PDB file of C-alpha atoms in Angstrom:
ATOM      1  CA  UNK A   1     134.951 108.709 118.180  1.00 84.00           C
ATOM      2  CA  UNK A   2     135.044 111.432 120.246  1.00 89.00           C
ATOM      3  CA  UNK A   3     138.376 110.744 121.754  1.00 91.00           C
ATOM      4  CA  UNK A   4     139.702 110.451 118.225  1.00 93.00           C
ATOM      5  CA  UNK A   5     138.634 113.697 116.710  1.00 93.00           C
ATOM      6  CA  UNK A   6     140.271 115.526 119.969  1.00 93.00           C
ATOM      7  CA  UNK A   7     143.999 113.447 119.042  1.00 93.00           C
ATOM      8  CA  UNK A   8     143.375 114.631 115.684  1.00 94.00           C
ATOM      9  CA  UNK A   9     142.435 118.532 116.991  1.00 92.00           C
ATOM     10  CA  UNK A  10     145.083 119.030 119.375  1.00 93.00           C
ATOM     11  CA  UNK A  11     147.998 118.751 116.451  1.00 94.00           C
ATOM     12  CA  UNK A  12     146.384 122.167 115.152  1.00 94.00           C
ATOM     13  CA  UNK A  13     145.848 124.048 118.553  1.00 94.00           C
ATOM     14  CA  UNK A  14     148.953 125.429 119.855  1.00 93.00           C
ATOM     15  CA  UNK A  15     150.788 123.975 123.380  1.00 89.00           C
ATOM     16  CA  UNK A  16     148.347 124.514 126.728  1.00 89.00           C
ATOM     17  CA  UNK A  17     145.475 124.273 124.818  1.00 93.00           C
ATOM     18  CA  UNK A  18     146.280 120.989 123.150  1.00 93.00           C
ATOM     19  CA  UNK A  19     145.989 119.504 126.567  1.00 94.00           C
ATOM     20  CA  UNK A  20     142.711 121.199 127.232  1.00 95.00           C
ATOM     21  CA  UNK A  21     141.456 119.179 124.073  1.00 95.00           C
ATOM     22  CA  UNK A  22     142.882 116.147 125.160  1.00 95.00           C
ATOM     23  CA  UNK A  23     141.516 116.398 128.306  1.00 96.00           C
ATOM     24  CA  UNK A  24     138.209 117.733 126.710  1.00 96.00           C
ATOM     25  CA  UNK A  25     137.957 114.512 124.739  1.00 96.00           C
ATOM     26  CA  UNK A  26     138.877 112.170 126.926  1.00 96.00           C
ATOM     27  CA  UNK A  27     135.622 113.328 129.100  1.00 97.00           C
ATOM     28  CA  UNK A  28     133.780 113.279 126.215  1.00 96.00           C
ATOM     29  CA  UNK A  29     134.468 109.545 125.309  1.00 96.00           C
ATOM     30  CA  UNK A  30     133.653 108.719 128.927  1.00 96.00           C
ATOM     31  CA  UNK A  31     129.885 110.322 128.672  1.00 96.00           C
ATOM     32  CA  UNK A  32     129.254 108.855 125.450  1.00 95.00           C
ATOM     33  CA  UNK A  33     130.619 105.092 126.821  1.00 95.00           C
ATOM     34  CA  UNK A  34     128.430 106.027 129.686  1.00 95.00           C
ATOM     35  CA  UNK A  35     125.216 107.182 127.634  1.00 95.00           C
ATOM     36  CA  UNK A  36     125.808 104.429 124.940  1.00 93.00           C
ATOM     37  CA  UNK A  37     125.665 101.610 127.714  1.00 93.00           C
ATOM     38  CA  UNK A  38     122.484 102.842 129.367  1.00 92.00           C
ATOM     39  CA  UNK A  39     120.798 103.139 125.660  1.00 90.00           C
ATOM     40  CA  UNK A  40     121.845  99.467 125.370  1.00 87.00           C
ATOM     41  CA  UNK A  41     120.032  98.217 128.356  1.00 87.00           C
ATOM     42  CA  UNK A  42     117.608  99.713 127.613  1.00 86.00           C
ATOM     43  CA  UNK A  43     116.908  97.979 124.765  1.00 80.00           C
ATOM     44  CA  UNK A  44     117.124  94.117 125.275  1.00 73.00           C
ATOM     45  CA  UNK A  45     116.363  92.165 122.439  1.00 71.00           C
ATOM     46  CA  UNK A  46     113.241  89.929 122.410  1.00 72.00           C
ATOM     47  CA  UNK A  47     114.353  86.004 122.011  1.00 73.00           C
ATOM     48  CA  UNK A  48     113.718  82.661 123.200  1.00 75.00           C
ATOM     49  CA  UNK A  49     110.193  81.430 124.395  1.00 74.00           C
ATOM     50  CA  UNK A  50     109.115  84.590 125.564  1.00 77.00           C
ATOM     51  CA  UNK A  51     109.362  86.241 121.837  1.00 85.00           C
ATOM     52  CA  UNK A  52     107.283  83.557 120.414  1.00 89.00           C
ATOM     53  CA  UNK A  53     103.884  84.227 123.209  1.00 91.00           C
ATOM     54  CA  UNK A  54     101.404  86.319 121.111  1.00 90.00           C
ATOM     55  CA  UNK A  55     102.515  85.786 117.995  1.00 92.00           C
ATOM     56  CA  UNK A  56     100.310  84.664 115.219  1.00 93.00           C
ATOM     57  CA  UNK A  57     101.281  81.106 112.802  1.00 94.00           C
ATOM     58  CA  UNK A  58      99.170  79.410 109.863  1.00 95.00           C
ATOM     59  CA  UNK A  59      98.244  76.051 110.056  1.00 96.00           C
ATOM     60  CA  UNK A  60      99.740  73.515 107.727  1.00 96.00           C
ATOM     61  CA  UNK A  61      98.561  70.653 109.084  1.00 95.00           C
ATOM     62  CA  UNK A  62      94.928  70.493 110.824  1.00 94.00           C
ATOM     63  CA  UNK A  63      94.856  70.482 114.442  1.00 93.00           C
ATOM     64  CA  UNK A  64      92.742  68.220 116.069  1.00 90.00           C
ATOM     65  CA  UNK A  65      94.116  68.918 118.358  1.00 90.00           C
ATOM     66  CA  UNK A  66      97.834  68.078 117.594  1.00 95.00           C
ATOM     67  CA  UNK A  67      99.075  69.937 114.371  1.00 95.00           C
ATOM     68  CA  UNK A  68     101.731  71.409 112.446  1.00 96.00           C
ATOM     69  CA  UNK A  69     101.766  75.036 112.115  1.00 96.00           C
ATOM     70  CA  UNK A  70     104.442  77.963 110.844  1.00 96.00           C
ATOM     71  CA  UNK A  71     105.736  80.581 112.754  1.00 93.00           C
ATOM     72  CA  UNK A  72     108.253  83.171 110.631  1.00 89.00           C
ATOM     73  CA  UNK A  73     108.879  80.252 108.215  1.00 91.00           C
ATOM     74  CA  UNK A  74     109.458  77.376 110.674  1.00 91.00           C
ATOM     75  CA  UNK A  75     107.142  74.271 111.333  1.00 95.00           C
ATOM     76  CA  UNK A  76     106.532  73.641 114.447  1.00 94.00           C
ATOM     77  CA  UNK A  77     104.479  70.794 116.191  1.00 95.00           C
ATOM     78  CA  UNK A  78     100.927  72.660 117.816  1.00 96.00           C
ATOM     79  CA  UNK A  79      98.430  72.202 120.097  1.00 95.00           C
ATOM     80  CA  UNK A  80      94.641  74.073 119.553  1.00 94.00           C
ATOM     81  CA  UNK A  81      91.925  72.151 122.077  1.00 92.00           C
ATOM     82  CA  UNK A  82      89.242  74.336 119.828  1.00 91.00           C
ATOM     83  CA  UNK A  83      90.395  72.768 116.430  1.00 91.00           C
ATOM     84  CA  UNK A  84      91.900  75.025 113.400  1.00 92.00           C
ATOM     85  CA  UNK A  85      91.648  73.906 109.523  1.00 93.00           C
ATOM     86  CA  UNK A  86      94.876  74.168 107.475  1.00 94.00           C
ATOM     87  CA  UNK A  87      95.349  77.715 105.949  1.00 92.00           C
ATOM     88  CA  UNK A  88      93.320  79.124 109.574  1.00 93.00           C
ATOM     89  CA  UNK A  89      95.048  81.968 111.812  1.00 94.00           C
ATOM     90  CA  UNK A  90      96.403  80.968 115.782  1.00 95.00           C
ATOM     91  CA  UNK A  91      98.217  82.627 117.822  1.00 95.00           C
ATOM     92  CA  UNK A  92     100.525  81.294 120.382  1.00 95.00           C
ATOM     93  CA  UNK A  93      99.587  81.192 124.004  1.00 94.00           C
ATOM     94  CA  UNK A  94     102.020  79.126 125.512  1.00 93.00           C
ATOM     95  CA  UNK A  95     104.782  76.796 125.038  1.00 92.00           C
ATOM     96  CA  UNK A  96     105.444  72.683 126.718  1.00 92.00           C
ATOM     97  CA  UNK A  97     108.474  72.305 125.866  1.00 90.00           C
ATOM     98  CA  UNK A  98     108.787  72.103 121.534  1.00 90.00           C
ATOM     99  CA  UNK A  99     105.206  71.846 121.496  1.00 94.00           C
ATOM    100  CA  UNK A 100     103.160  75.405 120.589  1.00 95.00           C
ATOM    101  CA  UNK A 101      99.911  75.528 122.713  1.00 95.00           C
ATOM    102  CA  UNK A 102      97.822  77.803 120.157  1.00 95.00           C
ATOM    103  CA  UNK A 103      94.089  78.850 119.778  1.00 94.00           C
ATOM    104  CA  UNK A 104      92.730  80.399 116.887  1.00 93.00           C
ATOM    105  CA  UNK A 105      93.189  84.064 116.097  1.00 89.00           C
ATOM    106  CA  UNK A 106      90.465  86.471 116.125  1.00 84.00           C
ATOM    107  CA  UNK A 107      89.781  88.070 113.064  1.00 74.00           C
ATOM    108  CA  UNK A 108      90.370  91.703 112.614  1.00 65.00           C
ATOM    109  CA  UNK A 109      87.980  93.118 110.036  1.00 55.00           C
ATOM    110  CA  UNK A 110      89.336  94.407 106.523  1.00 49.00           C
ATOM    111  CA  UNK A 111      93.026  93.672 107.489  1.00 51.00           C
ATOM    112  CA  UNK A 112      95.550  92.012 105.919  1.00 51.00           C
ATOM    113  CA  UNK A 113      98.212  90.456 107.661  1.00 51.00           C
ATOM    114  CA  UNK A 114     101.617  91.569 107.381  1.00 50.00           C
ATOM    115  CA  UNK A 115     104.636  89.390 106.207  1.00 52.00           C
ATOM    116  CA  UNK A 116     105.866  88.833 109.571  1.00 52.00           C
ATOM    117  CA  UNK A 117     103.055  87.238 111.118  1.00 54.00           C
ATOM    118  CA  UNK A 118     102.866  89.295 113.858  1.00 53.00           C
ATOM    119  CA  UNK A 119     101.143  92.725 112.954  1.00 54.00           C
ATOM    120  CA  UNK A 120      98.577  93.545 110.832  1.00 54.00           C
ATOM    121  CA  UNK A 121      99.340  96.212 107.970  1.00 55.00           C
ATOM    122  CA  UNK A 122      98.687  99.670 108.415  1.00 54.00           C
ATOM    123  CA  UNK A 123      99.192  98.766 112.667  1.00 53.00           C
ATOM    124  CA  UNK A 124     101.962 100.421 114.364  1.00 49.00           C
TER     125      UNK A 124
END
């Protein structure tokens, strides 16, 4: 973007300085590459089996101990060696291959969970 706004610039600036832009811009668009790829490692996105650890599902089927329960609107086969009712709170501890290991979630007094399954409102 950079680079562009320096073409665009140097038909307005009379002849040695037009290169100066040029040359100006060109540096420019190398820092921001630079900066922009470093930001972007930075932030990897989450996905796979290792997204799915912690997070919480409801029960649709009871598990006793081999259920069905959803995570973010899929149904998944589950695991809970402690036993969960249908409409009940788990979270995910671990996965065998499709099959969720859960146990059941610990209730956090006078919150409602959020949409996502994953946070609790008002939690940042």
């Amino acid at each position: 973007m950079v680079l562009l706004l320096a073409i665009i610039l140097a038909f307005f600036v009379p002849w040695p300085w037009n290169l100066l832009v040029l040359f100006g811009g060109v540096l420019l668009e190398i820092g921001e590459v630079i900066w922009g790829r470093r930001l972007a490692r930075r932030w990897r996105p989450k996905t796979g089996r290792e997204a799915m650890i912690g997070m919480r599902a409801e029960v649709v089927t009871p598990c006793r101990p081999k259920g069905t329960v959803r995570v973010l609107g899929e149904l998944w086969e589950a695991t809970c060696e402690a036993g969960a009712d249908v409409g009940d709170s788990v979270t995910i501890s671990r996965l065998e291959g499709l099959n969720l290991i859960v146990a059941p979630a610990e209730r956090e007094p006078l919150e409602a969970t959020a949409g996502r399954n994953d946070r609790p409102i008002g939690k940042t």
